[in-house]
CSV table of C-alpha atoms in Angstrom, one decimal:
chain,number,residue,atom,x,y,z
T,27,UNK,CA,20.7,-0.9,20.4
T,28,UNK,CA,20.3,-4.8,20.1
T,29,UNK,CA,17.3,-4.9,22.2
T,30,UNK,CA,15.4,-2.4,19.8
T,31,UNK,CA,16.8,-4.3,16.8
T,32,UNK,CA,15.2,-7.5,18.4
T,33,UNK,CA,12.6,-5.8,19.1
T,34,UNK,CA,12.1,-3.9,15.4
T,35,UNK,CA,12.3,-7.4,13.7
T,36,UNK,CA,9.8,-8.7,16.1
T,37,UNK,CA,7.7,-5.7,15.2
T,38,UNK,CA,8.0,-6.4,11.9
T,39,UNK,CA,7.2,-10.4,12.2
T,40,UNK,CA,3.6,-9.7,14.2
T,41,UNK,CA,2.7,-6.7,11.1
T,42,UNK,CA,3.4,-9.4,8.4
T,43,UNK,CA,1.8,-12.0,10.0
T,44,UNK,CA,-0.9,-10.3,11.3
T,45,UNK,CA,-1.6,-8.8,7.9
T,46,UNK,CA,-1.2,-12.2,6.3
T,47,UNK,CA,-4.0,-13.8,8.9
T,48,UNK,CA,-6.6,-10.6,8.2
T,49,UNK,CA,-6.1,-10.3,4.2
T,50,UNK,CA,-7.1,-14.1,3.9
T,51,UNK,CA,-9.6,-13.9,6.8
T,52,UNK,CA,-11.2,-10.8,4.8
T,53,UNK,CA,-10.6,-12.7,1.3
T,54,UNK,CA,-12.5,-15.4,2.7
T,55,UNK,CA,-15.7,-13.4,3.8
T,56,UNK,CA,-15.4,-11.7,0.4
T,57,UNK,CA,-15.6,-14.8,-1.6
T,58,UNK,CA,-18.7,-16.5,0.8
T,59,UNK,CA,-20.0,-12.7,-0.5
T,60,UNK,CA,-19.7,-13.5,-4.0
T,61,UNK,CA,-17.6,-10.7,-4.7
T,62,UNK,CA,-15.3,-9.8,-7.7
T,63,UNK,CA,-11.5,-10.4,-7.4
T,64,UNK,CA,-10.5,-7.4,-9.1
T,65,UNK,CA,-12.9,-5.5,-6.3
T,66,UNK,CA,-11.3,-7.8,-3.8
T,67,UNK,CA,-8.0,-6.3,-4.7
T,68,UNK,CA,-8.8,-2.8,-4.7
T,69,UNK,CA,-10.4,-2.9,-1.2
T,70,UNK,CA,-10.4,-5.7,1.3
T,71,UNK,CA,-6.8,-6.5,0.0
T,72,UNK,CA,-5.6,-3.6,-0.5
T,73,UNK,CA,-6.8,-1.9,3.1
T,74,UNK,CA,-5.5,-5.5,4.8
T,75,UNK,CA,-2.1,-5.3,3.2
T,76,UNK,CA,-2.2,-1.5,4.3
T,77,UNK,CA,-3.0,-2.0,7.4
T,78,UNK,CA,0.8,-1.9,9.1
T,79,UNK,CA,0.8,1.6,7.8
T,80,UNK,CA,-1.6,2.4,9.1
T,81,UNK,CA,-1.3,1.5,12.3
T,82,UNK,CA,2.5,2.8,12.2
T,83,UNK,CA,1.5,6.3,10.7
T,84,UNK,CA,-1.3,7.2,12.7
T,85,UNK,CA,0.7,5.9,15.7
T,86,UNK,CA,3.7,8.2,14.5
T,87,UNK,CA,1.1,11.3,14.3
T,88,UNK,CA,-0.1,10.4,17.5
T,89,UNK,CA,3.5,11.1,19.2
T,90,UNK,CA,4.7,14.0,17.1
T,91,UNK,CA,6.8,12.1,14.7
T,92,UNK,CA,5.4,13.7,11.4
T,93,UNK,CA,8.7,12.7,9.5
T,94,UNK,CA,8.4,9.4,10.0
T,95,UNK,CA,4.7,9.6,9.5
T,96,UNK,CA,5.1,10.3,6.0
T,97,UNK,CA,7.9,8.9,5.0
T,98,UNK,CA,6.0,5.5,5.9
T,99,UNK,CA,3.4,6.2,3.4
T,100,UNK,CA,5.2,8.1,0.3
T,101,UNK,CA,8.0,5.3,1.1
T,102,UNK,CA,5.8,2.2,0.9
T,103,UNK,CA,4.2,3.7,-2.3
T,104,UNK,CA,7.0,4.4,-4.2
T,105,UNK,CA,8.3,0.9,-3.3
T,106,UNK,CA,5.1,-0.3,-4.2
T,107,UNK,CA,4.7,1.1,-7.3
T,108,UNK,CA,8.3,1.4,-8.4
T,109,UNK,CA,9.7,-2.2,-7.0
T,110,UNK,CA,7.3,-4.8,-6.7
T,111,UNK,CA,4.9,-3.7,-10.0
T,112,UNK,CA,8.9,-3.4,-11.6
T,113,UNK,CA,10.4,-6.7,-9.9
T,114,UNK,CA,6.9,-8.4,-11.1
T,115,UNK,CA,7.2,-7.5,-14.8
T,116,UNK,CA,10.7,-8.8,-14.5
T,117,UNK,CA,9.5,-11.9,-13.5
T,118,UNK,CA,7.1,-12.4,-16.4
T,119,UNK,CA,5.4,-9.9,-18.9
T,120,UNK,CA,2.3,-8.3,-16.9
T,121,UNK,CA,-0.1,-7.9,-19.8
T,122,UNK,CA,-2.7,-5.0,-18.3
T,123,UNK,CA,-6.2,-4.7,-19.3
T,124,UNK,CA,-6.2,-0.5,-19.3
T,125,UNK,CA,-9.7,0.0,-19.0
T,126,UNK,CA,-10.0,-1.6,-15.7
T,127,UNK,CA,-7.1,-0.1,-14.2
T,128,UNK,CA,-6.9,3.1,-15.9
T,129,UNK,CA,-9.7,5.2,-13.2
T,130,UNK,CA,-7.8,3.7,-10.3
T,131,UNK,CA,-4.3,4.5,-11.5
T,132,UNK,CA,-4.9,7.8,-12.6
T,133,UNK,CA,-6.4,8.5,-9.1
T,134,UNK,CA,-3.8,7.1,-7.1
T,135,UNK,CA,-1.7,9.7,-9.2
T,136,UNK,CA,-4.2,12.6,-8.4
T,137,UNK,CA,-3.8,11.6,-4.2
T,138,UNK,CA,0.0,12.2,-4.7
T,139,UNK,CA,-0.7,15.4,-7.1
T,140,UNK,CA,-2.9,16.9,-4.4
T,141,UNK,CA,-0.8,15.7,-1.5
T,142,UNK,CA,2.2,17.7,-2.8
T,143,UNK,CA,-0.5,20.4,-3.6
T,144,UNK,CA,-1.2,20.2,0.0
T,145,UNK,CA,2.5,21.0,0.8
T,146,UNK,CA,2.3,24.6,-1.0
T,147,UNK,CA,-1.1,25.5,0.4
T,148,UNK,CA,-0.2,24.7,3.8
T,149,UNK,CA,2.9,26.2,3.9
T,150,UNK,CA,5.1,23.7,7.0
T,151,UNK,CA,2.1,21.8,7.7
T,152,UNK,CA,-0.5,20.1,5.4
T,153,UNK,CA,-3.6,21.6,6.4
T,154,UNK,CA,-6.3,19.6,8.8
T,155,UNK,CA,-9.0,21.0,5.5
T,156,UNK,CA,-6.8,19.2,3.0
T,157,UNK,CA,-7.0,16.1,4.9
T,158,UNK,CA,-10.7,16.1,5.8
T,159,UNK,CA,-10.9,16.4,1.7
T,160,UNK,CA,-8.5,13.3,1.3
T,161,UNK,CA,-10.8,11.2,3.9
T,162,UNK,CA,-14.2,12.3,2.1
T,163,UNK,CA,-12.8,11.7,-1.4
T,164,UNK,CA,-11.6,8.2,-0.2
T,165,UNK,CA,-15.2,7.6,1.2
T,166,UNK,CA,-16.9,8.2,-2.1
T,167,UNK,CA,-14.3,6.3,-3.9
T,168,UNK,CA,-15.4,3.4,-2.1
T,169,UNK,CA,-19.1,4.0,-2.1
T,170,UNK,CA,-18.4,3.9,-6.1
T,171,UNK,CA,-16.1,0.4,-5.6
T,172,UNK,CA,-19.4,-0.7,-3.3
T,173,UNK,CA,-21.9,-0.4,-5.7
T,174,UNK,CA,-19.9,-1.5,-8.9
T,175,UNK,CA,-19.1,-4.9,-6.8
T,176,UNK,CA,-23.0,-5.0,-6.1
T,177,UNK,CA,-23.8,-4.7,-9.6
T,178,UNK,CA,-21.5,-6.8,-10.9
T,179,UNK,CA,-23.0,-9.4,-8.2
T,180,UNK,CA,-26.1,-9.1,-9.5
T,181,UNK,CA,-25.4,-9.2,-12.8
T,182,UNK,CA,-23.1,-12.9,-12.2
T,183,UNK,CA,-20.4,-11.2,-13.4
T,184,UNK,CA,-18.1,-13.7,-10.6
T,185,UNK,CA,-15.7,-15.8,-11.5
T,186,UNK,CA,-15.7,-18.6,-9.8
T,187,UNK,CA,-12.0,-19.6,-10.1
T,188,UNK,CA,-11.5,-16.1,-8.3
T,189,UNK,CA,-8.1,-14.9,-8.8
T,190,UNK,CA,-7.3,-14.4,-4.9
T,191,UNK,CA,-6.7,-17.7,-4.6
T,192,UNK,CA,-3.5,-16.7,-5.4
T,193,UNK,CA,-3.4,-15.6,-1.5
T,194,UNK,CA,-3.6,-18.9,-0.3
T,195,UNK,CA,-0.5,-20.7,-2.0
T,196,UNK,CA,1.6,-17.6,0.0
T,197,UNK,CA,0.2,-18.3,3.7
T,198,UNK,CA,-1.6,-20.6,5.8
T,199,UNK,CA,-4.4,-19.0,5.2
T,200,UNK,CA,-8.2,-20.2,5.9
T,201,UNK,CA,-10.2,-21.5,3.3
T,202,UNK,CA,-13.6,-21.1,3.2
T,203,UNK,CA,-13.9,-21.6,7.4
T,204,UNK,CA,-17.0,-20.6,8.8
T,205,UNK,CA,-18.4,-17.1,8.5
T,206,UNK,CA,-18.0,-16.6,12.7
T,207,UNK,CA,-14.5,-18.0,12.2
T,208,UNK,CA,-13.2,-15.8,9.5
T,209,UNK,CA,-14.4,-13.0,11.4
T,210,UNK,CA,-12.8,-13.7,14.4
T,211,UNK,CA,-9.3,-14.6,12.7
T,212,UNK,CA,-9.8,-11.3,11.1
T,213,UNK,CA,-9.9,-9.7,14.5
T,214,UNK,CA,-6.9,-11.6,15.8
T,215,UNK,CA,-4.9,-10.4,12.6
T,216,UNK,CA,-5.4,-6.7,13.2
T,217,UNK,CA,-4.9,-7.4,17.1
T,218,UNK,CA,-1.3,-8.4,15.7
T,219,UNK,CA,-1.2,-5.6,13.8
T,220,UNK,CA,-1.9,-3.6,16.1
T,221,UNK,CA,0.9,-4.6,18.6
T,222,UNK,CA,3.4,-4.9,15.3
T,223,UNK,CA,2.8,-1.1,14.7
T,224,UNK,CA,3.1,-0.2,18.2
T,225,UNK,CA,7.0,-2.2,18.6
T,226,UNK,CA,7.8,-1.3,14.9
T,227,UNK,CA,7.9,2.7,15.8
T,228,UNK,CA,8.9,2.7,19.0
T,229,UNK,CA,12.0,0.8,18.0
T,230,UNK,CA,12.7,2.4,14.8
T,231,UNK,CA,12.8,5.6,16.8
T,232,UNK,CA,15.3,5.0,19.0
T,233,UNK,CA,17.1,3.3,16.1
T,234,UNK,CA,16.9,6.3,15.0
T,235,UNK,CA,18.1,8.6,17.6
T,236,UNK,CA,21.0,6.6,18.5
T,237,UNK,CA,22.1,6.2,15.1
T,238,UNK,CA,21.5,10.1,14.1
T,239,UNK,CA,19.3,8.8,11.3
T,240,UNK,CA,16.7,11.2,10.3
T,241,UNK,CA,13.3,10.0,10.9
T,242,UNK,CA,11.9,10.3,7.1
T,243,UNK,CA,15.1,8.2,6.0
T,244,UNK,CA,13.9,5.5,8.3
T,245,UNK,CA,10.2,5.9,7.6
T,246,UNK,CA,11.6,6.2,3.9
T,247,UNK,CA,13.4,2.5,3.9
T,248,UNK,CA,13.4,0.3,7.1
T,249,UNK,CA,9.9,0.8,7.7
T,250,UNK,CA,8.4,1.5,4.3
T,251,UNK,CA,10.0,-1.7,2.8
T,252,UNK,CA,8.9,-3.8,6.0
T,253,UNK,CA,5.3,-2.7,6.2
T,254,UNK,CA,5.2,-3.5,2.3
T,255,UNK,CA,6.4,-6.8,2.4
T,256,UNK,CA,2.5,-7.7,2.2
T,257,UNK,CA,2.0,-6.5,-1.0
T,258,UNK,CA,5.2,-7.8,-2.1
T,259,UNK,CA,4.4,-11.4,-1.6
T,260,UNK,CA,1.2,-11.2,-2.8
T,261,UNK,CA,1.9,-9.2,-5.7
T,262,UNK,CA,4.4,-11.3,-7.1
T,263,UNK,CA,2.5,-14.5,-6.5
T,264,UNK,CA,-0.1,-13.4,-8.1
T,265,UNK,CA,1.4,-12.7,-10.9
T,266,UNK,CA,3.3,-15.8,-10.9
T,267,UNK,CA,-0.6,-17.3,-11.3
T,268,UNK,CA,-0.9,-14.9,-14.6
T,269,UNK,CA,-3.7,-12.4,-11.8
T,270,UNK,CA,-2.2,-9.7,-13.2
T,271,UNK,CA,-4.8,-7.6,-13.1
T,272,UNK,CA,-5.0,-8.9,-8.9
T,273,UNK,CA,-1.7,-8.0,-8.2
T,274,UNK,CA,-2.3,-4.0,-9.9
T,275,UNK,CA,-5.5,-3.9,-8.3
T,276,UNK,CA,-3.6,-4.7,-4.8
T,277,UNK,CA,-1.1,-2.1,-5.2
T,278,UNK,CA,-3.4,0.8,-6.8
T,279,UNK,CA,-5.8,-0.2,-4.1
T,280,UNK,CA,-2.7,0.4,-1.6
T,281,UNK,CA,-1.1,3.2,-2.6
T,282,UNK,CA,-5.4,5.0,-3.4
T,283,UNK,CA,-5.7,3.9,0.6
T,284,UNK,CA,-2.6,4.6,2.2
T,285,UNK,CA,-2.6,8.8,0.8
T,286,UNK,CA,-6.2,9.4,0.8
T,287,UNK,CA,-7.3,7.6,4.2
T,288,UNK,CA,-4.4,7.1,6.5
T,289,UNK,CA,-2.6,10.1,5.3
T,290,UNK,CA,-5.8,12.2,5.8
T,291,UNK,CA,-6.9,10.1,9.2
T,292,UNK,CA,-3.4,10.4,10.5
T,293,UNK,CA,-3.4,14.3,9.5
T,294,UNK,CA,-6.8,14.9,11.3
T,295,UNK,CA,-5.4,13.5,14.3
T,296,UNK,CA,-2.3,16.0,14.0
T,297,UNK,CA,-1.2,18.3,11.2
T,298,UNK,CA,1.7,16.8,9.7
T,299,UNK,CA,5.0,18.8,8.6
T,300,UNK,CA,7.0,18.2,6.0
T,301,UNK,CA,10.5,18.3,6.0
T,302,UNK,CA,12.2,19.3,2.7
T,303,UNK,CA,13.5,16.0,1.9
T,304,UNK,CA,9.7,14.8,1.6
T,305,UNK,CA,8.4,17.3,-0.9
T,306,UNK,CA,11.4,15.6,-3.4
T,307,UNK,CA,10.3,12.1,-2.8
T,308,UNK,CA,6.2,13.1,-3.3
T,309,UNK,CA,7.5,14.7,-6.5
T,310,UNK,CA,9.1,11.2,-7.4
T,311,UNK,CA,6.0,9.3,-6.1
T,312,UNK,CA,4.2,11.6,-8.9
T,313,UNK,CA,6.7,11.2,-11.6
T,314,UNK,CA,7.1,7.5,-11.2
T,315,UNK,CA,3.5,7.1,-11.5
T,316,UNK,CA,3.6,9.0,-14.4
T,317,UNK,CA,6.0,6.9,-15.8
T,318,UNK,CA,4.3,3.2,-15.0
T,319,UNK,CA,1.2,4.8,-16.8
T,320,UNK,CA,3.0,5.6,-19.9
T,321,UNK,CA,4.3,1.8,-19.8
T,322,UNK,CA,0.8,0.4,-19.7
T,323,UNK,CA,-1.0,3.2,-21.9
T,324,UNK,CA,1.9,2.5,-24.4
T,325,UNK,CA,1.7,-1.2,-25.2
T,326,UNK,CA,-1.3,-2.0,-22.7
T,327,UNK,CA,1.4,-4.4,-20.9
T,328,UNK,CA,4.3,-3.9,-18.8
T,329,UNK,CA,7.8,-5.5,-20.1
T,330,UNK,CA,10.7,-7.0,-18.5
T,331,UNK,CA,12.7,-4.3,-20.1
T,332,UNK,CA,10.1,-1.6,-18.5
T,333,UNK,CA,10.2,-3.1,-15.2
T,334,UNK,CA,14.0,-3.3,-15.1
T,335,UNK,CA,13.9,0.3,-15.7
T,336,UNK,CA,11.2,0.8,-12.8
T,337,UNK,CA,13.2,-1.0,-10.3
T,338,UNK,CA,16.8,0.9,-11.3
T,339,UNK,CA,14.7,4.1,-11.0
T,340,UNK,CA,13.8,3.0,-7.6
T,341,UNK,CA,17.1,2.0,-6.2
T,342,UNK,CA,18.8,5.2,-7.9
T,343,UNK,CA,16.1,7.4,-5.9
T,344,UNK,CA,16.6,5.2,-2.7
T,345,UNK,CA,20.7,5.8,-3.2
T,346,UNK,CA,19.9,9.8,-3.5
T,347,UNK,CA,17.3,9.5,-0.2
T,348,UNK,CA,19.8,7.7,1.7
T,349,UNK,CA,23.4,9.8,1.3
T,350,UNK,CA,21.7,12.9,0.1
């Protein structure tokens, strides 16, 4: 049992630092690009500070372990959305431009909407078709994010102070290096990655089994909360820098990515079940969106009052996942 725990943390330690290394190697080839921060956020950071999920769920699906698959993902997005956005309005006032975020949030809220649609269609198993349509409508939504960050280029709409500068007060991360060199720190960060994901499951696993922990418990907390930790220290940094619109962006961007590509990628691979438990925390992943877009649509910012609610709503539903 201590060796795995050793070897959990140490899984955990190569997936944050590996996604630290490849979101500022990516920012940094997005900013010699000239493009948008609130763009940056939405894709390059959002898929970077995704990418331990990724790895983790589609290396869960690989080896049967559907449970665990999925309560990664619906785990790190209510976190997302329900902690950090919560814990960051705690910290100070997040004021929110709605017509930029609106598209994106309501989307992220149709992925979770169709994924527990998914559930009833598919009866035990969401469907390979359903997750072939996830994957497809994440490629278009990107083609869309491509060509409004390619208009926007050539229409100067950059700022130059651009807000993921944020990133690099959290890490050691490269500035402005080289094209060549970002690229290749890019690569070394998902090689981390990579191997994070790999110890991370394995471990958690027999954690696990030994423990007689059900696997969507620990892809629920342990491992949701750990592969989030990216968007967590980002999130509230930038925010702490008044990017409030960067640090939305990077969790709407995280939460679009992790349902509608490495749900659907990891549920082309295998079909995934779903345990009971799971179709109650989807319908909380739904609900709580619903919620967080009633707080910005209401007074186009999020309080410290709102966001104390949003992270007692998420420890109440953790207390109810955990000794349910």
């Amino acid at each position: 049992m201590l060796v795995q725990i050793i070897l959990l943390i140490l899984g955990f330690i190569l997936l944050i630092k590996g996604a630290d290394i490849f979101v500022n190697s990516c920012v940094g080839i997005a900013k010699k690009l000239k493009i948008p921060s609130f763009i940056i956020a939405l894709t390059i950071v959002a898929m970077g500070t995704s990418a331990p999920e990724f790895v983790i769920t589609v290396t869960a699906s690989i080896n049967g372990h559907n449970a665990l698959a999925l309560g990664n993902i619906v785990g790190a997005n209510i976190f997302n959305l329900m902690f950090i956005i919560g814990l960051c309005a705690i910290i100070k006032t997040i004021p929110v431009k709605v017509n930029e975020v609106s598209k994106d949030f309501l989307l992220s809220i149709a992925a979770a909407a169709f994924l527990l649609a998914l559930k009833f269609l598919g009866g035990d198993y969401i469907p390979r078709f359903g997750s072939l349509i996830l994957v497809v409508a994440f490629g278009v939504y990107l083609f869309l994010l491509i060509r409004k960050a390619i208009k926007a280029k050539d229409g100067n709409a950059i700022d130059e102070a651009d807000s993921s500068d944020a990133l690099d007060s959290s890490s050691s991360a490269p500035k402005l290096r080289p094209m060549p060199l970002l690229i290749l720190f890019a690569v070394f960060g998902c090689a981390l990655i990579i191997a994070g994901g790999h110890l991370t499951v394995e471990s958690a696993t027999q954690i696990a089994t030994t423990m007689g922990i059900s696997e969507r418990v620990i892809g629920l907390t342990v491992i949701a909360i750990g592969t989030s930790l990216p968007e967590l220290i980002i999130s509230l940094v930038a925010c702490k820098k008044g990017e409030n619109e960067f640090a939305l962006g990077n969790i709407i961007g995280s939460n679009i990515f992790n349902i509608m590509f490495v749900l659907g990628v990891a549920g082309l691979i295998s079909p995934l079940a779903i345990e009971g438990g799971l179709i109650f925390d989807t319908i909380f992943l739904v609900v709580g969106s619903i919620i967080a877009l009633i707080f910005v649509y209401s007074r186009k910012r999020i309080t410290r009052i709102e966001g104390i609610i949003m992270v007692a709503l998420y420890l109440g539903y953790m207390a109810f996942a955990i000794f349910q």
